[in-house]
PDB file of C-alpha atoms in Angstrom:
ATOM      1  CA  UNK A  20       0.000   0.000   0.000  1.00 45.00           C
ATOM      2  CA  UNK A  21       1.800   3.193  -0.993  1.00 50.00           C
ATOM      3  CA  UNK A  22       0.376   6.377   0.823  1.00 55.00           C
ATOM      4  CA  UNK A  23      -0.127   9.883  -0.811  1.00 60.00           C
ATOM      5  CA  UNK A  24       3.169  11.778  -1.202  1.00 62.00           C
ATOM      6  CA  UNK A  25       3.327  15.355   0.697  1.00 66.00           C
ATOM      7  CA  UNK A  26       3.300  17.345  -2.650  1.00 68.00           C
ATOM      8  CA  UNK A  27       3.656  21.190  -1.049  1.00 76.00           C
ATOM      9  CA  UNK A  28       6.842  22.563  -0.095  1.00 79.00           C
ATOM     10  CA  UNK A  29       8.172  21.201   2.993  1.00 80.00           C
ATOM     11  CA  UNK A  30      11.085  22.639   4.628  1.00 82.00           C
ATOM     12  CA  UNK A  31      13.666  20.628   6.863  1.00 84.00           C
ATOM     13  CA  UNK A  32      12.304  21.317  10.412  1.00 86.00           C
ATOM     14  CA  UNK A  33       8.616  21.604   9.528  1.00 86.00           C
ATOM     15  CA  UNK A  34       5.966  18.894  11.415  1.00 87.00           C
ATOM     16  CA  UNK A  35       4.727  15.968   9.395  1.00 85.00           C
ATOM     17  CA  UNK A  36       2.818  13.690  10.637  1.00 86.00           C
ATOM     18  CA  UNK A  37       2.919  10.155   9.225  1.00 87.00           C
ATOM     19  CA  UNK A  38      -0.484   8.108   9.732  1.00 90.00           C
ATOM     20  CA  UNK A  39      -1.840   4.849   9.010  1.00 89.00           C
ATOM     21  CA  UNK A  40      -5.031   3.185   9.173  1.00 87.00           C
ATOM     22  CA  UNK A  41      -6.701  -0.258   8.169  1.00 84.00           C
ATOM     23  CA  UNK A  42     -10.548  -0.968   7.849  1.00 77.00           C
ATOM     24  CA  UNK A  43     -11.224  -4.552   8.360  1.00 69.00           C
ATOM     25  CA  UNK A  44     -14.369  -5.545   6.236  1.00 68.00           C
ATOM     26  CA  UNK A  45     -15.673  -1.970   6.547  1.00 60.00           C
ATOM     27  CA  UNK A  46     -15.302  -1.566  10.129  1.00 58.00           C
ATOM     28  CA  UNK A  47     -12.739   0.359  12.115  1.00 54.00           C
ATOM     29  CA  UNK A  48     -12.971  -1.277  14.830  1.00 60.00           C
ATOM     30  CA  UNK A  49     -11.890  -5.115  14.888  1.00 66.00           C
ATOM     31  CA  UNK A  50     -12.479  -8.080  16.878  1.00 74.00           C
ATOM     32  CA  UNK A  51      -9.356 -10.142  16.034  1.00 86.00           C
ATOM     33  CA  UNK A  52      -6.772  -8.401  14.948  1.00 88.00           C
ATOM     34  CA  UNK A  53      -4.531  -5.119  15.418  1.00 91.00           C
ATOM     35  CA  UNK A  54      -1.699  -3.743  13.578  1.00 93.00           C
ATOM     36  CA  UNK A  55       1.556  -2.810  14.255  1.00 95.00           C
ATOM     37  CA  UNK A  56       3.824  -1.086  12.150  1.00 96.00           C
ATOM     38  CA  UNK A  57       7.779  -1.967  11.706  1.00 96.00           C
ATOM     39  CA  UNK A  58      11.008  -2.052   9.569  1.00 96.00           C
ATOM     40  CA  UNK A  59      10.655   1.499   8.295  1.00 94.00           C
ATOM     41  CA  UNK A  60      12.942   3.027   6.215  1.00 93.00           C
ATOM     42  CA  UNK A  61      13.967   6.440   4.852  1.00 88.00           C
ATOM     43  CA  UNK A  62      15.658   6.450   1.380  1.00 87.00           C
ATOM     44  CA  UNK A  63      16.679   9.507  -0.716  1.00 78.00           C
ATOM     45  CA  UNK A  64      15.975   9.613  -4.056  1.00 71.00           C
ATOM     46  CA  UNK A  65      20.104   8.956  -5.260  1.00 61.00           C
ATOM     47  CA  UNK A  66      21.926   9.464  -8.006  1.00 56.00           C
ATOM     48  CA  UNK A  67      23.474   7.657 -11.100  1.00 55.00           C
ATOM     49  CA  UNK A  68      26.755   7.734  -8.990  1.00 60.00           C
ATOM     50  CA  UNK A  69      26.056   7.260  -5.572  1.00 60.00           C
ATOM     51  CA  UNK A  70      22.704   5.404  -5.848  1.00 62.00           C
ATOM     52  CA  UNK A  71      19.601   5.066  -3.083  1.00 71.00           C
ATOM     53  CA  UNK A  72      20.675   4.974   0.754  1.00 77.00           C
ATOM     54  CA  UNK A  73      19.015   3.394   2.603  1.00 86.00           C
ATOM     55  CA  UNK A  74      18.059   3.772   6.517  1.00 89.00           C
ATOM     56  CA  UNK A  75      16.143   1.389   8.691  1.00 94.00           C
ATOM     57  CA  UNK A  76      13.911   4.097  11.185  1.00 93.00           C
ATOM     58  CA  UNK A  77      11.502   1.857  12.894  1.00 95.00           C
ATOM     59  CA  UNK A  78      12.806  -1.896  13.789  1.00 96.00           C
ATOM     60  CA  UNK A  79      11.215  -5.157  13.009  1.00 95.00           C
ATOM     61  CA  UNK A  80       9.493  -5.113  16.171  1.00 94.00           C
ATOM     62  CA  UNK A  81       8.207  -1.567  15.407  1.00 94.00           C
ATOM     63  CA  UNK A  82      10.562   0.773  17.730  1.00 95.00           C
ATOM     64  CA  UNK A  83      12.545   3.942  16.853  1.00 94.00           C
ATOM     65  CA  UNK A  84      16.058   2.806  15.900  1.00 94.00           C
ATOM     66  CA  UNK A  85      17.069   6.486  16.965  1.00 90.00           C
ATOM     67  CA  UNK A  86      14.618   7.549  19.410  1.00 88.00           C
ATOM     68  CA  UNK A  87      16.285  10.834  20.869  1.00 82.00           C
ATOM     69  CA  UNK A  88      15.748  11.730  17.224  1.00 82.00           C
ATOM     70  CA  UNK A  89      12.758   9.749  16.171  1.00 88.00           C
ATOM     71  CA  UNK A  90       9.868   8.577  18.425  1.00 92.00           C
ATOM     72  CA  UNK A  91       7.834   5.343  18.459  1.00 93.00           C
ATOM     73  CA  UNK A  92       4.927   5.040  16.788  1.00 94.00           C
ATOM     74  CA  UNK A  93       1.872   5.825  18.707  1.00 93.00           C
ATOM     75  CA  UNK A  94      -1.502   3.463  18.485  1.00 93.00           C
ATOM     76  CA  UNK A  95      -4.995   5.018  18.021  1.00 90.00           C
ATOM     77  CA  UNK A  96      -6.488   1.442  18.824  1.00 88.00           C
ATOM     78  CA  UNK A  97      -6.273  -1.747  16.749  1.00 90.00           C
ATOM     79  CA  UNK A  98      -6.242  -0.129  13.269  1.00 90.00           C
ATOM     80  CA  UNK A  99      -4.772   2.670  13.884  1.00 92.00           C
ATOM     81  CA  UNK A 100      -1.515   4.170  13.801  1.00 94.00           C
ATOM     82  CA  UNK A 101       1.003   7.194  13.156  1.00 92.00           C
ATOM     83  CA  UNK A 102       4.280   8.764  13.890  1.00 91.00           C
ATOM     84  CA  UNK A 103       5.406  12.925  14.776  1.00 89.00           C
ATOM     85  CA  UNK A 104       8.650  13.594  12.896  1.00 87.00           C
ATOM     86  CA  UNK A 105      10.420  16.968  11.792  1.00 84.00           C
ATOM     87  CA  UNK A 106      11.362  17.444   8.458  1.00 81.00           C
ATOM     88  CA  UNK A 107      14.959  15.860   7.382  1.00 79.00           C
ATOM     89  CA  UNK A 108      17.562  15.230   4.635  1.00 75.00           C
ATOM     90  CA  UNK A 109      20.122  12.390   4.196  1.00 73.00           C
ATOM     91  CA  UNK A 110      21.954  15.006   2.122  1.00 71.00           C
ATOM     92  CA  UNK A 111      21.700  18.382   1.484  1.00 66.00           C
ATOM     93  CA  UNK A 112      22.062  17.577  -2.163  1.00 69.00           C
ATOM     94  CA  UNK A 113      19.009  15.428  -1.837  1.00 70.00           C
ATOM     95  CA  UNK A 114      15.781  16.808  -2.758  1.00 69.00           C
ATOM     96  CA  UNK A 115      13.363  14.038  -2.031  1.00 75.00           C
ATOM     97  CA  UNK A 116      12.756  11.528   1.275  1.00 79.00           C
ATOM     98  CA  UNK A 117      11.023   8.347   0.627  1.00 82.00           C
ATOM     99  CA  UNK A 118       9.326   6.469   4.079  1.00 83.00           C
ATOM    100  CA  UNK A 119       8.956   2.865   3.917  1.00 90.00           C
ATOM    101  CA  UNK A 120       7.243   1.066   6.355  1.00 93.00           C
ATOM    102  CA  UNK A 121       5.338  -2.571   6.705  1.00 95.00           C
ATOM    103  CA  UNK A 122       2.456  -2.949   8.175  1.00 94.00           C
ATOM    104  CA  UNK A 123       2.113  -6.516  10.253  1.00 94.00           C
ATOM    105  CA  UNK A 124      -1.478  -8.237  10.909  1.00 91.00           C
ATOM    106  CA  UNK A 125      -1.259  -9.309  14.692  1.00 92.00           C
ATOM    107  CA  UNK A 126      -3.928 -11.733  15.907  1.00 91.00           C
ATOM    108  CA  UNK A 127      -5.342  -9.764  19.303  1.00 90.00           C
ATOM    109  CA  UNK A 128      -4.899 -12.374  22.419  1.00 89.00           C
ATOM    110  CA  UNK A 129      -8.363 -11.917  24.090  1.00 87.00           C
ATOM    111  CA  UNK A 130      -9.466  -9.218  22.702  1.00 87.00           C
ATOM    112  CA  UNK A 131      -5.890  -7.491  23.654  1.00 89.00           C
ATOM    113  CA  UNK A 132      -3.170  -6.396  21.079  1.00 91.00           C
ATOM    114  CA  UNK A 133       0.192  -8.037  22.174  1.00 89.00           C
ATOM    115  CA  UNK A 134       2.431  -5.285  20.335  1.00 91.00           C
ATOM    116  CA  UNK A 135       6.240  -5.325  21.452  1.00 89.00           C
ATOM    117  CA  UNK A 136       7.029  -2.578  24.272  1.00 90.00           C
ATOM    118  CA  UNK A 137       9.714  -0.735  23.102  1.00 89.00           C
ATOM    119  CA  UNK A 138      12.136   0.195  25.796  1.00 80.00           C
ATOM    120  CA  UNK A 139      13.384   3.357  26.470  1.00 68.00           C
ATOM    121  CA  UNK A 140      16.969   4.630  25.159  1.00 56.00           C
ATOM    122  CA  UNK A 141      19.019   6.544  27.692  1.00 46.00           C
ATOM    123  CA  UNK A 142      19.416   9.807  26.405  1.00 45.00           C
ATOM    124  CA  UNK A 143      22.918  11.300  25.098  1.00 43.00           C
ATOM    125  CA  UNK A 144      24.826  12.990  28.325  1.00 41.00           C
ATOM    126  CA  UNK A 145      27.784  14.921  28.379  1.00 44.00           C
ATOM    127  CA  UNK A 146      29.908  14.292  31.372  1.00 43.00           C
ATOM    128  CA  UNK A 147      31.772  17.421  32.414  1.00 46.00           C
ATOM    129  CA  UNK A 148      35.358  16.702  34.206  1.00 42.00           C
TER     130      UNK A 148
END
């Protein structure tokens, strides 16, 4: 499933907010299963030199790979989804950022979606001397 593509301006720092949702048979609300999102990736859009990079985001079990940069992604309920990042570049000469993610069917474990915890990074410190 490809989403729409921001197509206004955006400039490096500016909010976007990255959403997903899933109707099952109609119905946003579901009885058996939940979804949870994970291995995203950011590419830029290369060149005949240099090629696409690359970047895994979001893990396989759906947490922030650099989460004093990037958050987790935040559930709205079982079909329901979506992430708060600021605007970025892998390169200043890059002019495009494409956001990959998956989107994995979990089956809900009495009526409960078991979606990995991620656990929380310690923060960058500086230690003065």
């Amino acid at each position: 499933m490809r989403g729409e593509l921001v197509r206004t301006k955006v400039n490096i720092g500016d909010e976007i907010y990255h959403s997903w949702n899933c109707n099952y048979n109609g119905d946003h609300k579901n009885y058996l299963f939940c979804v949870m999102v994970n291995n995203c990736t950011i590419s830029d859009n290369g060149d005949e030199e240099t090629g696409t990079r690359k970047v895994q985001i979001i893990d396989e079990n759906g947490c922030s790979v650099f989460p004093n940069i990037l958050p987790d992604v935040t559930y709205h309920g079982d079909l329901s989804a979506g992430i708060k990042v600021h605007a970025f570049a892998l390169d200043v000469d890059s002019t495009a950022v494409h956001f990959t993610c998956n989107i994995k069917m979990l089956f809900k474990d009495h009526d409960l979606c078991q979606r990995p915890i991620c656990r929380k990074q310690h923060r960058f410190s500086r230690c003065l001397h």
